[in-house]
């Protein structure tokens, strides 16, 4: 597959994992969901570790990237799981569209990757879409209310958490590209999630061992979510190796529209037309940033 097909498959797997989590694992704690998305996913990806080069041959910069990535990735997932579990998908997922806007600055800073000047227009579309998500709170005849939708996004905990996740994912996507240069992408994804899974087990699971036993009250749903997440990880790093970070993340954010459709179909979330228009503007902005 080329990077575009891989990124679209990655987007579908991500949106499906989120919808399955909300549908079947709603009563799981954020701690338990992180164990599923990291520890169990890492276990499912473990067969790809066959053929991994000896760890002592990996240079020091690789380990610097990994040491910086792990805590940020775990924090992002805790916030992500809490947001999609407790708040409507349409009020949370679209804010992930801010990730490529953040990537423009971070990838230039860390990797020297740059996108075209039209990225500014893309950022404007993303901001407009975020306004439209809460646009019902503004009155066209009263200019003083025009900033209300953005302030509402900061006041709504789920939206606020997902904005933080967008920033953290911009960091981890860029830093992951930095570490990826030292291993083949299919090996790197498996190794990275093996480390993430182990770190999550030690720092999140072992302090509350009962969380590990509670995971298996719905074994089929748990394994299904972890498998979708594994597919997302595998395709993410394959695509990331082939193209600039902002481009890959841009296409991956098609998951926003898929997630909103899941929200309307499975959870009967209202305002579908406005949410789809907002998400479409944000995704259009993402594509302008990428192209």
XYZ file of C-alpha atoms in Angstrom:
291
model
C 0.000 0.000 0.000
C 1.046 3.623 -0.486
C 1.023 6.097 2.399
C -2.438 7.471 1.541
C -4.174 4.078 1.659
C -2.321 3.177 4.843
C -3.336 6.470 6.468
C -7.003 6.001 5.531
C -6.976 2.457 6.930
C -5.347 3.864 10.060
C -8.150 6.455 10.346
C -10.857 3.801 10.015
C -9.238 1.551 12.622
C -8.894 4.466 15.061
C -12.502 5.637 14.697
C -13.780 2.069 14.999
C -11.715 1.431 18.141
C -13.109 4.632 19.697
C -16.706 3.734 18.838
C -16.279 0.172 20.133
C -14.788 1.528 23.363
C -17.735 3.863 23.884
C -20.299 1.190 22.967
C -18.981 -1.792 24.928
C -16.538 -0.472 27.519
C -18.352 2.610 28.785
C -18.259 1.406 32.392
C -14.494 0.753 32.293
C -12.310 3.276 34.106
C -9.777 5.401 32.218
C -7.054 3.333 33.914
C -8.536 0.090 32.558
C -8.998 1.539 29.068
C -5.371 2.650 28.933
C -4.289 -0.871 29.885
C -6.356 -2.217 26.992
C -5.118 0.314 24.443
C -1.445 -0.013 25.426
C -0.656 -3.200 27.344
C -2.978 -5.572 25.500
C -2.270 -3.939 22.140
C 1.456 -4.324 22.805
C 0.900 -8.004 23.561
C -1.007 -8.528 20.300
C 1.788 -6.812 18.336
C 4.521 -8.861 20.038
C 4.930 -11.385 17.135
C 6.258 -8.497 15.014
C 9.239 -8.252 17.372
C 10.759 -11.306 15.686
C 13.809 -10.077 13.804
C 14.314 -7.011 16.017
C 18.009 -6.064 16.011
C 19.924 -6.356 19.317
C 18.947 -3.482 21.583
C 22.566 -2.632 22.377
C 23.075 -1.713 18.716
C 20.483 1.077 18.889
C 22.166 4.492 19.313
C 21.676 6.833 22.249
C 19.436 9.316 20.315
C 16.880 6.531 19.789
C 16.586 6.006 23.543
C 16.335 9.765 24.155
C 13.340 9.923 21.818
C 11.726 6.911 23.518
C 12.293 8.258 27.046
C 10.575 11.516 26.103
C 7.729 9.763 24.228
C 6.496 7.267 26.812
C 5.129 9.609 29.528
C 3.549 11.927 26.954
C 1.849 9.016 25.181
C 0.413 7.606 28.421
C -0.873 11.023 29.539
C -2.488 11.607 26.140
C -4.245 8.228 26.225
C -5.593 8.764 29.760
C -7.153 12.065 28.660
C -8.359 10.584 25.359
C -10.111 7.629 26.975
C -11.770 9.783 29.619
C -13.015 12.221 26.961
C -14.582 9.707 24.560
C -16.022 7.638 27.410
C -17.745 10.490 29.226
C -18.656 13.005 26.504
C -20.349 12.883 23.067
C -18.014 11.925 20.226
C -19.170 14.980 18.268
C -18.033 17.309 21.066
C -14.631 15.686 21.511
C -13.206 14.012 18.396
C -13.300 17.081 16.084
C -10.804 18.894 18.295
C -8.174 16.362 17.245
C -8.135 18.323 13.981
C -5.897 20.818 15.787
C -3.084 18.224 15.824
C -1.752 19.011 12.317
C -1.844 22.734 13.115
C 0.350 22.068 16.135
C 2.519 19.704 14.048
C 3.423 22.551 11.664
C 5.339 24.288 14.435
C 6.603 21.212 16.281
C 7.842 19.274 13.213
C 9.646 22.373 11.974
C 11.245 22.800 15.394
C 12.247 19.173 16.012
C 12.741 17.720 12.524
C 13.050 20.682 10.176
C 9.936 19.558 8.233
C 7.893 22.373 6.699
C 4.598 22.663 4.841
C 3.486 25.283 2.329
C 2.173 28.762 3.189
C -1.375 27.602 2.509
C -1.168 25.937 5.904
C -2.336 29.275 7.325
C -5.597 28.910 5.389
C -5.893 25.383 6.722
C -5.529 26.622 10.278
C -8.271 29.189 9.638
C -10.632 26.442 8.449
C -9.858 24.358 11.529
C -10.576 27.277 13.829
C -13.798 28.035 11.904
C -14.908 24.434 12.263
C -14.238 24.494 15.987
C -16.365 27.653 16.220
C -19.197 25.985 14.323
C -19.263 23.026 16.719
C -20.587 25.360 19.399
C -21.977 28.007 17.027
C -25.501 27.679 18.418
C -24.318 29.706 21.416
C -23.551 32.785 19.257
C -26.086 35.277 17.888
C -25.264 36.863 14.556
C -26.807 40.158 15.619
C -24.656 40.441 18.728
C -20.918 40.533 17.984
C -20.168 40.185 21.691
C -21.337 36.574 21.551
C -19.086 35.576 18.621
C -16.273 34.381 20.853
C -18.664 32.336 23.004
C -18.231 29.084 21.005
C -14.468 29.058 21.639
C -14.871 29.888 25.302
C -17.468 27.116 25.522
C -14.935 24.672 24.084
C -12.555 25.610 26.874
C -15.308 25.309 29.489
C -16.587 21.889 28.326
C -14.279 19.342 29.995
C -14.412 16.818 27.141
C -13.494 19.422 24.515
C -10.779 20.866 26.726
C -9.280 17.428 27.321
C -9.251 16.658 23.602
C -7.489 19.929 22.805
C -4.782 18.881 25.260
C -4.663 15.476 23.555
C -4.259 17.182 20.154
C -1.202 19.034 21.425
C 0.271 15.915 23.030
C -0.295 13.882 19.860
C 1.425 16.563 17.786
C 4.439 16.073 20.041
C 4.347 12.265 20.033
C 3.756 11.974 16.264
C 6.738 14.221 15.543
C 8.984 12.609 18.148
C 7.918 9.157 16.914
C 9.123 10.105 13.425
C 12.443 11.046 15.007
C 12.794 7.635 16.657
C 11.464 5.787 13.601
C 14.636 6.419 11.601
C 16.476 3.784 13.658
C 14.128 0.797 13.084
C 11.894 -0.550 10.290
C 8.349 0.824 10.832
C 6.644 -2.531 11.491
C 9.307 -3.401 14.081
C 9.271 0.070 15.598
C 5.498 0.066 16.193
C 5.641 -3.313 17.921
C 8.678 -2.362 20.010
C 7.269 1.030 20.968
C 3.976 -0.483 22.112
C 5.775 -3.263 23.945
C 7.559 -0.553 25.953
C 4.355 1.445 26.330
C 2.475 -1.640 27.452
C 5.145 -2.531 29.989
C 5.323 1.034 31.343
C 1.527 1.175 31.589
C 1.452 -2.159 33.381
C 4.051 -1.018 35.915
C 2.807 2.517 36.572
C -0.930 2.180 35.911
C -1.838 -1.493 36.413
C 0.301 -2.746 39.299
C -0.604 0.081 41.739
C -4.224 -1.158 41.436
C -3.954 -4.874 40.549
C -7.715 -5.327 40.704
C -7.900 -3.290 37.497
C -6.090 -6.105 35.683
C -8.652 -8.704 36.724
C -11.594 -6.402 35.938
C -10.421 -6.062 32.335
C -11.751 -9.490 31.430
C -15.399 -9.029 32.349
C -16.016 -8.561 28.598
C -13.143 -10.479 26.962
C -14.435 -10.405 23.371
C -14.972 -6.632 23.398
C -11.605 -6.016 25.059
C -9.683 -8.096 22.508
C -11.614 -6.545 19.605
C -10.760 -3.006 20.721
C -7.098 -3.959 21.250
C -6.971 -5.594 17.786
C -8.376 -2.469 16.109
C -5.863 -0.389 18.008
C -3.085 -2.740 16.889
C -4.137 -2.278 13.257
C -4.075 1.488 13.805
C -0.532 1.320 15.240
C 0.777 -0.922 12.461
C -0.570 1.244 9.629
C 0.369 4.493 11.421
C 4.092 3.802 11.460
C 4.158 2.248 7.987
C 2.575 5.419 6.582
C 4.665 7.767 8.729
C 7.879 6.328 7.333
C 6.771 7.189 3.791
C 5.727 10.841 4.143
C 6.072 14.021 6.242
C 4.375 13.967 9.638
C 1.836 16.720 8.851
C 0.700 14.937 5.684
C 0.151 11.588 7.373
C -1.629 13.056 10.392
C -3.796 15.143 8.061
C -5.219 12.077 6.324
C -5.485 10.179 9.607
C -7.831 12.908 10.864
C -10.498 11.648 8.450
C -11.265 9.551 11.533
C -13.097 12.637 12.872
C -15.880 12.366 10.306
C -16.044 8.577 10.682
C -16.288 9.032 14.458
C -19.118 11.562 14.183
C -21.032 9.184 11.897
C -20.528 6.426 14.462
C -21.828 8.813 17.150
C -25.038 9.486 15.229
C -25.540 5.870 14.166
C -24.687 4.007 17.362
C -25.328 6.576 20.101
C -28.043 8.751 18.517
C -26.074 11.946 19.074
C -27.983 14.966 17.763
C -26.921 17.879 15.576
C -25.467 15.602 12.892
C -25.692 18.168 10.072
C -23.895 20.909 12.026
C -21.328 18.483 13.434
C -20.578 17.047 10.001
C -20.211 20.519 8.493
C -17.860 21.529 11.314
C -15.823 18.339 10.968
C -15.719 18.718 7.172
C -14.317 22.254 7.528
C -11.723 21.025 10.009
C -10.690 18.111 7.797
C -10.557 20.459 4.777
C -8.232 22.634 6.825
C -6.134 19.603 7.629
C -5.799 18.805 3.919
C -4.830 22.382 3.101
C -2.101 22.111 5.717
C -0.922 18.871 4.139
C -1.168 19.984 0.518
